[in-house]
Amino acid sequence: MTAPRLLDVAAAAGVSRATASRVLAGTQRNVDPELARRVEQAAQTLGYRTNQSARALRTGTTGTIGVVVPTLANPYFVQLADAIARQVRAAGGQLVLSDAANDPAIEAEQIDTLLGSRVDGLLVVPVSAAASGPAVAAAAARVPVVLFDRWATGSGTVAVTLDNAAAIRLLLDHLDALGRHRILLVAADQASSSGAERLTAFTDARGPDATLLLPSFTTDAGRTAGRRIAERASEIDAVLCGADVLAVGLVSTLQRSAVPVPGRIAVTGFDDTELLELLDPPITSIRHPLTAMAERALTLLGAPAADRTERVERFAPQLVVRASTDPAA
């Protein structure tokens, strides 16, 4: 079966080819709204898809946004990418996603690959606050770039992130209110701005001795933390994890070690990935306003370059209380 053509859409809608083209290209300012509705309905009925190559030649744009995340092994970054994708689709665009494998060198390669694909802009969740900046700055000289969830020094562009310090305060206040004062932070690689900010906020409040730093943000690292904490359970009454994946591994290991959660030790995550509600007990965490952050990031991508000066815009976190800290939740 032959794919529907623009002429087919125009005929079905009862309009000229030029009118159908303007509507489907998103440039229908001078098109009667009723005609535009008919064109869109005809395109949907016929299953017409815009020829992106032709669009690129005609307008100089592809309607494509590139997104680079540190790793897709962490469910949080999958959730983050989905929030961005929903906003991109709502704007009539499409998204291309790349995984940097937690390596700044691979991140730079992925950025170059996306630029070679003629993306209209990039959203980058930088692997490293120190090492990711040069590749991002080079990309920002070619297309609009916005950093998302994290920042990197020397990037030359704006970052849309969570207020990590406020999030740590929310978790500590919650645990303190429950009478949990012997709180341990379990965290990992501090190369990222988010990891470093969470560690700084916690140590400012509780001191560096109340931390357990592991080599990675993974479920396995959480299990390692769980084994260590089980050996000193009498010293600790709450654990604040720097990421949900750590909390998942930690809680399962504590329970297998006959350390009840939250009966003996309360546990929190950080990121509020969807799997937390499926666990027993469900895990308290920090929710990022990903939809609002994605909307802002895409607005900045489409703004004049002067609006993307290097700075950090922070969004307020939300505490989501579950039974891993409060049995009554």
JSON list of N, CA and C in Angstrom, two decimals, residues 95-165:
[
{"chain": "A", "resi": 95, "resn": "LEU", "atom": "N", "xyz": [12.03, 13.22, 19.71]},
{"chain": "A", "resi": 95, "resn": "LEU", "atom": "CA", "xyz": [13.19, 13.16, 20.61]},
{"chain": "A", "resi": 95, "resn": "LEU", "atom": "C", "xyz": [14.10, 12.01, 20.20]},
{"chain": "A", "resi": 96, "resn": "VAL", "atom": "N", "xyz": [15.40, 12.26, 20.28]},
{"chain": "A", "resi": 96, "resn": "VAL", "atom": "CA", "xyz": [16.41, 11.22, 20.10]},
{"chain": "A", "resi": 96, "resn": "VAL", "atom": "C", "xyz": [17.21, 11.14, 21.39]},
{"chain": "A", "resi": 97, "resn": "LEU", "atom": "N", "xyz": [17.28, 9.93, 21.96]},
{"chain": "A", "resi": 97, "resn": "LEU", "atom": "CA", "xyz": [17.88, 9.73, 23.28]},
{"chain": "A", "resi": 97, "resn": "LEU", "atom": "C", "xyz": [19.21, 9.00, 23.18]},
{"chain": "A", "resi": 98, "resn": "SER", "atom": "N", "xyz": [20.22, 9.47, 23.92]},
{"chain": "A", "resi": 98, "resn": "SER", "atom": "CA", "xyz": [21.54, 8.84, 23.96]},
{"chain": "A", "resi": 98, "resn": "SER", "atom": "C", "xyz": [21.97, 8.58, 25.39]},
{"chain": "A", "resi": 99, "resn": "ASP", "atom": "N", "xyz": [22.70, 7.49, 25.58]},
{"chain": "A", "resi": 99, "resn": "ASP", "atom": "CA", "xyz": [23.20, 7.06, 26.89]},
{"chain": "A", "resi": 99, "resn": "ASP", "atom": "C", "xyz": [24.71, 7.30, 26.92]},
{"chain": "A", "resi": 100, "resn": "ALA", "atom": "N", "xyz": [25.17, 8.07, 27.91]},
{"chain": "A", "resi": 100, "resn": "ALA", "atom": "CA", "xyz": [26.59, 8.43, 28.01]},
{"chain": "A", "resi": 100, "resn": "ALA", "atom": "C", "xyz": [27.42, 7.42, 28.78]},
{"chain": "A", "resi": 101, "resn": "ALA", "atom": "N", "xyz": [26.80, 6.35, 29.27]},
{"chain": "A", "resi": 101, "resn": "ALA", "atom": "CA", "xyz": [27.51, 5.29, 29.99]},
{"chain": "A", "resi": 101, "resn": "ALA", "atom": "C", "xyz": [28.33, 5.83, 31.17]},
{"chain": "A", "resi": 102, "resn": "ASN", "atom": "N", "xyz": [27.85, 6.92, 31.77]},
{"chain": "A", "resi": 102, "resn": "ASN", "atom": "CA", "xyz": [28.54, 7.54, 32.92]},
{"chain": "A", "resi": 102, "resn": "ASN", "atom": "C", "xyz": [30.00, 7.89, 32.62]},
{"chain": "A", "resi": 103, "resn": "ASP", "atom": "N", "xyz": [30.29, 8.23, 31.39]},
{"chain": "A", "resi": 103, "resn": "ASP", "atom": "CA", "xyz": [31.67, 8.51, 30.96]},
{"chain": "A", "resi": 103, "resn": "ASP", "atom": "C", "xyz": [31.68, 9.82, 30.17]},
{"chain": "A", "resi": 104, "resn": "PRO", "atom": "N", "xyz": [32.41, 10.85, 30.64]},
{"chain": "A", "resi": 104, "resn": "PRO", "atom": "CA", "xyz": [32.43, 12.13, 29.93]},
{"chain": "A", "resi": 104, "resn": "PRO", "atom": "C", "xyz": [32.92, 12.01, 28.49]},
{"chain": "A", "resi": 105, "resn": "ALA", "atom": "N", "xyz": [33.84, 11.08, 28.21]},
{"chain": "A", "resi": 105, "resn": "ALA", "atom": "CA", "xyz": [34.33, 10.91, 26.85]},
{"chain": "A", "resi": 105, "resn": "ALA", "atom": "C", "xyz": [33.23, 10.37, 25.94]},
{"chain": "A", "resi": 106, "resn": "ILE", "atom": "N", "xyz": [32.50, 9.38, 26.43]},
{"chain": "A", "resi": 106, "resn": "ILE", "atom": "CA", "xyz": [31.39, 8.85, 25.64]},
{"chain": "A", "resi": 106, "resn": "ILE", "atom": "C", "xyz": [30.29, 9.90, 25.51]},
{"chain": "A", "resi": 107, "resn": "GLU", "atom": "N", "xyz": [30.08, 10.65, 26.56]},
{"chain": "A", "resi": 107, "resn": "GLU", "atom": "CA", "xyz": [29.10, 11.75, 26.51]},
{"chain": "A", "resi": 107, "resn": "GLU", "atom": "C", "xyz": [29.45, 12.71, 25.38]},
{"chain": "A", "resi": 108, "resn": "ALA", "atom": "N", "xyz": [30.71, 13.09, 25.27]},
{"chain": "A", "resi": 108, "resn": "ALA", "atom": "CA", "xyz": [31.14, 14.01, 24.21]},
{"chain": "A", "resi": 108, "resn": "ALA", "atom": "C", "xyz": [30.90, 13.39, 22.83]},
{"chain": "A", "resi": 109, "resn": "GLU", "atom": "N", "xyz": [31.15, 12.08, 22.69]},
{"chain": "A", "resi": 109, "resn": "GLU", "atom": "CA", "xyz": [30.91, 11.40, 21.42]},
{"chain": "A", "resi": 109, "resn": "GLU", "atom": "C", "xyz": [29.42, 11.41, 21.07]},
{"chain": "A", "resi": 110, "resn": "GLN", "atom": "N", "xyz": [28.58, 11.16, 22.07]},
{"chain": "A", "resi": 110, "resn": "GLN", "atom": "CA", "xyz": [27.14, 11.14, 21.83]},
{"chain": "A", "resi": 110, "resn": "GLN", "atom": "C", "xyz": [26.62, 12.52, 21.43]},
{"chain": "A", "resi": 111, "resn": "ILE", "atom": "N", "xyz": [27.17, 13.55, 22.06]},
{"chain": "A", "resi": 111, "resn": "ILE", "atom": "CA", "xyz": [26.78, 14.91, 21.68]},
{"chain": "A", "resi": 111, "resn": "ILE", "atom": "C", "xyz": [27.15, 15.19, 20.24]},
{"chain": "A", "resi": 112, "resn": "ASP", "atom": "N", "xyz": [28.36, 14.80, 19.83]},
{"chain": "A", "resi": 112, "resn": "ASP", "atom": "CA", "xyz": [28.79, 15.00, 18.44]},
{"chain": "A", "resi": 112, "resn": "ASP", "atom": "C", "xyz": [27.90, 14.24, 17.46]},
{"chain": "A", "resi": 113, "resn": "THR", "atom": "N", "xyz": [27.52, 13.02, 17.84]},
{"chain": "A", "resi": 113, "resn": "THR", "atom": "CA", "xyz": [26.66, 12.22, 16.98]},
{"chain": "A", "resi": 113, "resn": "THR", "atom": "C", "xyz": [25.30, 12.89, 16.78]},
{"chain": "A", "resi": 114, "resn": "LEU", "atom": "N", "xyz": [24.74, 13.41, 17.87]},
{"chain": "A", "resi": 114, "resn": "LEU", "atom": "CA", "xyz": [23.45, 14.08, 17.76]},
{"chain": "A", "resi": 114, "resn": "LEU", "atom": "C", "xyz": [23.55, 15.36, 16.93]},
{"chain": "A", "resi": 115, "resn": "LEU", "atom": "N", "xyz": [24.63, 16.09, 17.09]},
{"chain": "A", "resi": 115, "resn": "LEU", "atom": "CA", "xyz": [24.83, 17.28, 16.28]},
{"chain": "A", "resi": 115, "resn": "LEU", "atom": "C", "xyz": [24.92, 16.92, 14.80]},
{"chain": "A", "resi": 116, "resn": "GLY", "atom": "N", "xyz": [25.56, 15.79, 14.51]},
{"chain": "A", "resi": 116, "resn": "GLY", "atom": "CA", "xyz": [25.66, 15.32, 13.12]},
{"chain": "A", "resi": 116, "resn": "GLY", "atom": "C", "xyz": [24.32, 14.91, 12.55]},
{"chain": "A", "resi": 117, "resn": "SER", "atom": "N", "xyz": [23.36, 14.61, 13.43]},
{"chain": "A", "resi": 117, "resn": "SER", "atom": "CA", "xyz": [22.00, 14.26, 13.00]},
{"chain": "A", "resi": 117, "resn": "SER", "atom": "C", "xyz": [21.13, 15.49, 12.80]},
{"chain": "A", "resi": 118, "resn": "ARG", "atom": "N", "xyz": [21.71, 16.65, 12.98]},
{"chain": "A", "resi": 118, "resn": "ARG", "atom": "CA", "xyz": [21.02, 17.93, 12.74]},
{"chain": "A", "resi": 118, "resn": "ARG", "atom": "C", "xyz": [19.86, 18.15, 13.69]},
{"chain": "A", "resi": 119, "resn": "VAL", "atom": "N", "xyz": [20.07, 17.85, 14.96]},
{"chain": "A", "resi": 119, "resn": "VAL", "atom": "CA", "xyz": [19.04, 18.17, 15.95]},
{"chain": "A", "resi": 119, "resn": "VAL", "atom": "C", "xyz": [18.90, 19.68, 16.06]},
{"chain": "A", "resi": 120, "resn": "ASP", "atom": "N", "xyz": [17.71, 20.12, 16.43]},
{"chain": "A", "resi": 120, "resn": "ASP", "atom": "CA", "xyz": [17.47, 21.55, 16.59]},
{"chain": "A", "resi": 120, "resn": "ASP", "atom": "C", "xyz": [17.99, 22.09, 17.92]},
{"chain": "A", "resi": 121, "resn": "GLY", "atom": "N", "xyz": [18.19, 21.20, 18.88]},
{"chain": "A", "resi": 121, "resn": "GLY", "atom": "CA", "xyz": [18.68, 21.60, 20.19]},
{"chain": "A", "resi": 121, "resn": "GLY", "atom": "C", "xyz": [19.02, 20.38, 21.01]},
{"chain": "A", "resi": 122, "resn": "LEU", "atom": "N", "xyz": [19.69, 20.61, 22.12]},
{"chain": "A", "resi": 122, "resn": "LEU", "atom": "CA", "xyz": [20.12, 19.51, 22.99]},
{"chain": "A", "resi": 122, "resn": "LEU", "atom": "C", "xyz": [19.73, 19.79, 24.44]},
{"chain": "A", "resi": 123, "resn": "LEU", "atom": "N", "xyz": [19.26, 18.75, 25.11]},
{"chain": "A", "resi": 123, "resn": "LEU", "atom": "CA", "xyz": [19.14, 18.75, 26.56]},
{"chain": "A", "resi": 123, "resn": "LEU", "atom": "C", "xyz": [20.13, 17.72, 27.08]},
{"chain": "A", "resi": 124, "resn": "VAL", "atom": "N", "xyz": [21.02, 18.12, 27.95]},
{"chain": "A", "resi": 124, "resn": "VAL", "atom": "CA", "xyz": [22.09, 17.24, 28.43]},
{"chain": "A", "resi": 124, "resn": "VAL", "atom": "C", "xyz": [22.02, 17.16, 29.95]},
{"chain": "A", "resi": 125, "resn": "VAL", "atom": "N", "xyz": [22.01, 15.92, 30.46]},
{"chain": "A", "resi": 125, "resn": "VAL", "atom": "CA", "xyz": [22.17, 15.68, 31.90]},
{"chain": "A", "resi": 125, "resn": "VAL", "atom": "C", "xyz": [23.64, 15.33, 32.09]},
{"chain": "A", "resi": 126, "resn": "PRO", "atom": "N", "xyz": [24.48, 16.28, 32.47]},
{"chain": "A", "resi": 126, "resn": "PRO", "atom": "CA", "xyz": [25.93, 16.06, 32.41]},
{"chain": "A", "resi": 126, "resn": "PRO", "atom": "C", "xyz": [26.41, 15.01, 33.40]},
{"chain": "A", "resi": 127, "resn": "VAL", "atom": "N", "xyz": [27.33, 14.17, 32.92]},
{"chain": "A", "resi": 127, "resn": "VAL", "atom": "CA", "xyz": [27.93, 13.13, 33.76]},
{"chain": "A", "resi": 127, "resn": "VAL", "atom": "C", "xyz": [28.73, 13.75, 34.89]},
{"chain": "A", "resi": 128, "resn": "SER", "atom": "N", "xyz": [29.50, 14.79, 34.58]},
{"chain": "A", "resi": 128, "resn": "SER", "atom": "CA", "xyz": [30.44, 15.35, 35.54]},
{"chain": "A", "resi": 128, "resn": "SER", "atom": "C", "xyz": [30.32, 16.87, 35.61]},
{"chain": "A", "resi": 129, "resn": "ALA", "atom": "N", "xyz": [30.31, 17.40, 36.83]},
{"chain": "A", "resi": 129, "resn": "ALA", "atom": "CA", "xyz": [30.28, 18.85, 37.00]},
{"chain": "A", "resi": 129, "resn": "ALA", "atom": "C", "xyz": [31.55, 19.50, 36.48]},
{"chain": "A", "resi": 130, "resn": "ALA", "atom": "N", "xyz": [32.67, 18.78, 36.54]},
{"chain": "A", "resi": 130, "resn": "ALA", "atom": "CA", "xyz": [33.95, 19.34, 36.14]},
{"chain": "A", "resi": 130, "resn": "ALA", "atom": "C", "xyz": [34.33, 19.00, 34.70]},
{"chain": "A", "resi": 131, "resn": "ALA", "atom": "N", "xyz": [34.04, 17.75, 34.27]},
{"chain": "A", "resi": 131, "resn": "ALA", "atom": "CA", "xyz": [34.55, 17.27, 32.99]},
{"chain": "A", "resi": 131, "resn": "ALA", "atom": "C", "xyz": [33.61, 17.42, 31.81]},
{"chain": "A", "resi": 132, "resn": "SER", "atom": "N", "xyz": [32.33, 17.64, 32.05]},
{"chain": "A", "resi": 132, "resn": "SER", "atom": "CA", "xyz": [31.36, 17.69, 30.95]},
{"chain": "A", "resi": 132, "resn": "SER", "atom": "C", "xyz": [31.29, 19.06, 30.28]},
{"chain": "A", "resi": 133, "resn": "GLY", "atom": "N", "xyz": [31.78, 20.10, 30.94]},
{"chain": "A", "resi": 133, "resn": "GLY", "atom": "CA", "xyz": [31.62, 21.46, 30.44]},
{"chain": "A", "resi": 133, "resn": "GLY", "atom": "C", "xyz": [32.14, 21.72, 29.05]},
{"chain": "A", "resi": 134, "resn": "PRO", "atom": "N", "xyz": [33.38, 21.32, 28.69]},
{"chain": "A", "resi": 134, "resn": "PRO", "atom": "CA", "xyz": [33.91, 21.65, 27.37]},
{"chain": "A", "resi": 134, "resn": "PRO", "atom": "C", "xyz": [33.07, 21.12, 26.21]},
{"chain": "A", "resi": 135, "resn": "ALA", "atom": "N", "xyz": [32.63, 19.88, 26.28]},
{"chain": "A", "resi": 135, "resn": "ALA", "atom": "CA", "xyz": [31.82, 19.32, 25.19]},
{"chain": "A", "resi": 135, "resn": "ALA", "atom": "C", "xyz": [30.49, 20.03, 25.07]},
{"chain": "A", "resi": 136, "resn": "VAL", "atom": "N", "xyz": [29.90, 20.38, 26.22]},
{"chain": "A", "resi": 136, "resn": "VAL", "atom": "CA", "xyz": [28.63, 21.10, 26.19]},
{"chain": "A", "resi": 136, "resn": "VAL", "atom": "C", "xyz": [28.82, 22.49, 25.61]},
{"chain": "A", "resi": 137, "resn": "ALA", "atom": "N", "xyz": [29.88, 23.18, 26.01]},
{"chain": "A", "resi": 137, "resn": "ALA", "atom": "CA", "xyz": [30.14, 24.52, 25.51]},
{"chain": "A", "resi": 137, "resn": "ALA", "atom": "C", "xyz": [30.37, 24.52, 23.99]},
{"chain": "A", "resi": 138, "resn": "ALA", "atom": "N", "xyz": [31.08, 23.50, 23.51]},
{"chain": "A", "resi": 138, "resn": "ALA", "atom": "CA", "xyz": [31.31, 23.39, 22.06]},
{"chain": "A", "resi": 138, "resn": "ALA", "atom": "C", "xyz": [30.00, 23.18, 21.32]},
{"chain": "A", "resi": 139, "resn": "ALA", "atom": "N", "xyz": [29.12, 22.36, 21.89]},
{"chain": "A", "resi": 139, "resn": "ALA", "atom": "CA", "xyz": [27.82, 22.12, 21.27]},
{"chain": "A", "resi": 139, "resn": "ALA", "atom": "C", "xyz": [26.97, 23.39, 21.28]},
{"chain": "A", "resi": 140, "resn": "ALA", "atom": "N", "xyz": [27.04, 24.13, 22.40]},
{"chain": "A", "resi": 140, "resn": "ALA", "atom": "CA", "xyz": [26.23, 25.34, 22.54]},
{"chain": "A", "resi": 140, "resn": "ALA", "atom": "C", "xyz": [26.63, 26.43, 21.55]},
{"chain": "A", "resi": 141, "resn": "ALA", "atom": "N", "xyz": [27.81, 26.31, 20.98]},
{"chain": "A", "resi": 141, "resn": "ALA", "atom": "CA", "xyz": [28.24, 27.26, 19.95]},
{"chain": "A", "resi": 141, "resn": "ALA", "atom": "C", "xyz": [27.59, 26.94, 18.60]},
{"chain": "A", "resi": 142, "resn": "ARG", "atom": "N", "xyz": [26.96, 25.76, 18.50]},
{"chain": "A", "resi": 142, "resn": "ARG", "atom": "CA", "xyz": [26.37, 25.32, 17.23]},
{"chain": "A", "resi": 142, "resn": "ARG", "atom": "C", "xyz": [24.84, 25.28, 17.27]},
{"chain": "A", "resi": 143, "resn": "VAL", "atom": "N", "xyz": [24.28, 24.83, 18.41]},
{"chain": "A", "resi": 143, "resn": "VAL", "atom": "CA", "xyz": [22.82, 24.75, 18.54]},
{"chain": "A", "resi": 143, "resn": "VAL", "atom": "C", "xyz": [22.44, 25.16, 19.96]},
{"chain": "A", "resi": 144, "resn": "PRO", "atom": "N", "xyz": [21.19, 25.48, 20.19]},
{"chain": "A", "resi": 144, "resn": "PRO", "atom": "CA", "xyz": [20.76, 25.76, 21.57]},
{"chain": "A", "resi": 144, "resn": "PRO", "atom": "C", "xyz": [20.94, 24.52, 22.45]},
{"chain": "A", "resi": 145, "resn": "VAL", "atom": "N", "xyz": [21.51, 24.73, 23.64]},
{"chain": "A", "resi": 145, "resn": "VAL", "atom": "CA", "xyz": [21.74, 23.64, 24.60]},
{"chain": "A", "resi": 145, "resn": "VAL", "atom": "C", "xyz": [21.28, 24.10, 25.97]},
{"chain": "A", "resi": 146, "resn": "VAL", "atom": "N", "xyz": [20.59, 23.23, 26.67]},
{"chain": "A", "resi": 146, "resn": "VAL", "atom": "CA", "xyz": [20.19, 23.47, 28.06]},
{"chain": "A", "resi": 146, "resn": "VAL", "atom": "C", "xyz": [20.59, 22.25, 28.87]},
{"chain": "A", "resi": 147, "resn": "LEU", "atom": "N", "xyz": [21.20, 22.46, 30.03]},
{"chain": "A", "resi": 147, "resn": "LEU", "atom": "CA", "xyz": [21.51, 21.36, 30.94]},
{"chain": "A", "resi": 147, "resn": "LEU", "atom": "C", "xyz": [20.27, 21.05, 31.77]},
{"chain": "A", "resi": 148, "resn": "PHE", "atom": "N", "xyz": [20.08, 19.77, 32.07]},
{"chain": "A", "resi": 148, "resn": "PHE", "atom": "CA", "xyz": [18.86, 19.35, 32.75]},
{"chain": "A", "resi": 148, "resn": "PHE", "atom": "C", "xyz": [19.23, 18.48, 33.94]},
{"chain": "A", "resi": 149, "resn": "ASP", "atom": "N", "xyz": [18.64, 18.80, 35.09]},
{"chain": "A", "resi": 149, "resn": "ASP", "atom": "CA", "xyz": [18.81, 18.03, 36.33]},
{"chain": "A", "resi": 149, "resn": "ASP", "atom": "C", "xyz": [20.15, 18.26, 37.01]},
{"chain": "A", "resi": 150, "resn": "ARG", "atom": "N", "xyz": [21.18, 18.59, 36.25]},
{"chain": "A", "resi": 150, "resn": "ARG", "atom": "CA", "xyz": [22.52, 18.84, 36.78]},
{"chain": "A", "resi": 150, "resn": "ARG", "atom": "C", "xyz": [23.15, 20.02, 36.05]},
{"chain": "A", "resi": 151, "resn": "TRP", "atom": "N", "xyz": [24.20, 20.57, 36.64]},
{"chain": "A", "resi": 151, "resn": "TRP", "atom": "CA", "xyz": [24.95, 21.62, 35.97]},
{"chain": "A", "resi": 151, "resn": "TRP", "atom": "C", "xyz": [26.39, 21.18, 35.79]},
{"chain": "A", "resi": 152, "resn": "ALA", "atom": "N", "xyz": [27.12, 21.90, 34.94]},
{"chain": "A", "resi": 152, "resn": "ALA", "atom": "CA", "xyz": [28.54, 21.64, 34.71]},
{"chain": "A", "resi": 152, "resn": "ALA", "atom": "C", "xyz": [29.25, 22.98, 34.55]},
{"chain": "A", "resi": 153, "resn": "THR", "atom": "N", "xyz": [30.38, 23.14, 35.20]},
{"chain": "A", "resi": 153, "resn": "THR", "atom": "CA", "xyz": [31.12, 24.39, 35.10]},
{"chain": "A", "resi": 153, "resn": "THR", "atom": "C", "xyz": [31.71, 24.54, 33.71]},
{"chain": "A", "resi": 154, "resn": "GLY", "atom": "N", "xyz": [31.71, 25.77, 33.22]},
{"chain": "A", "resi": 154, "resn": "GLY", "atom": "CA", "xyz": [32.27, 26.05, 31.90]},
{"chain": "A", "resi": 154, "resn": "GLY", "atom": "C", "xyz": [31.40, 25.59, 30.76]},
{"chain": "A", "resi": 155, "resn": "SER", "atom": "N", "xyz": [30.13, 25.28, 31.03]},
{"chain": "A", "resi": 155, "resn": "SER", "atom": "CA", "xyz": [29.25, 24.80, 29.98]},
{"chain": "A", "resi": 155, "resn": "SER", "atom": "C", "xyz": [28.79, 25.92, 29.05]},
{"chain": "A", "resi": 156, "resn": "GLY", "atom": "N", "xyz": [28.79, 27.14, 29.57]},
{"chain": "A", "resi": 156, "resn": "GLY", "atom": "CA", "xyz": [28.34, 28.27, 28.77]},
{"chain": "A", "resi": 156, "resn": "GLY", "atom": "C", "xyz": [26.84, 28.35, 28.58]},
{"chain": "A", "resi": 157, "resn": "THR", "atom": "N", "xyz": [26.08, 27.56, 29.35]},
{"chain": "A", "resi": 157, "resn": "THR", "atom": "CA", "xyz": [24.63, 27.58, 29.16]},
{"chain": "A", "resi": 157, "resn": "THR", "atom": "C", "xyz": [23.91, 27.35, 30.47]},
{"chain": "A", "resi": 158, "resn": "VAL", "atom": "N", "xyz": [22.61, 27.58, 30.46]},
{"chain": "A", "resi": 158, "resn": "VAL", "atom": "CA", "xyz": [21.78, 27.50, 31.65]},
{"chain": "A", "resi": 158, "resn": "VAL", "atom": "C", "xyz": [21.50, 26.04, 32.03]},
{"chain": "A", "resi": 159, "resn": "ALA", "atom": "N", "xyz": [21.29, 25.81, 33.32]},
{"chain": "A", "resi": 159, "resn": "ALA", "atom": "CA", "xyz": [20.93, 24.49, 33.82]},
{"chain": "A", "resi": 159, "resn": "ALA", "atom": "C", "xyz": [19.61, 24.59, 34.58]},
{"chain": "A", "resi": 160, "resn": "VAL", "atom": "N", "xyz": [18.71, 23.65, 34.32]},
{"chain": "A", "resi": 160, "resn": "VAL", "atom": "CA", "xyz": [17.42, 23.55, 35.00]},
{"chain": "A", "resi": 160, "resn": "VAL", "atom": "C", "xyz": [17.52, 22.35, 35.93]},
{"chain": "A", "resi": 161, "resn": "THR", "atom": "N", "xyz": [17.51, 22.58, 37.25]},
{"chain": "A", "resi": 161, "resn": "THR", "atom": "CA", "xyz": [17.77, 21.50, 38.19]},
{"chain": "A", "resi": 161, "resn": "THR", "atom": "C", "xyz": [16.80, 21.54, 39.37]},
{"chain": "A", "resi": 162, "resn": "LEU", "atom": "N", "xyz": [16.90, 20.50, 40.18]},
{"chain": "A", "resi": 162, "resn": "LEU", "atom": "CA", "xyz": [16.20, 20.46, 41.46]},
{"chain": "A", "resi": 162, "resn": "LEU", "atom": "C", "xyz": [17.01, 21.24, 42.50]},
{"chain": "A", "resi": 163, "resn": "ASP", "atom": "N", "xyz": [16.32, 21.78, 43.49]},
{"chain": "A", "resi": 163, "resn": "ASP", "atom": "CA", "xyz": [17.00, 22.38, 44.63]},
{"chain": "A", "resi": 163, "resn": "ASP", "atom": "C", "xyz": [17.39, 21.25, 45.58]},
{"chain": "A", "resi": 164, "resn": "ASN", "atom": "N", "xyz": [18.59, 20.70, 45.38]},
{"chain": "A", "resi": 164, "resn": "ASN", "atom": "CA", "xyz": [19.01, 19.53, 46.14]},
{"chain": "A", "resi": 164, "resn": "ASN", "atom": "C", "xyz": [19.19, 19.82, 47.63]},
{"chain": "A", "resi": 165, "resn": "ALA", "atom": "N", "xyz": [19.67, 21.00, 47.95]},
{"chain": "A", "resi": 165, "resn": "ALA", "atom": "CA", "xyz": [19.85, 21.34, 49.36]},
{"chain": "A", "resi": 165, "resn": "ALA", "atom": "C", "xyz": [18.50, 21.39, 50.08]}
]
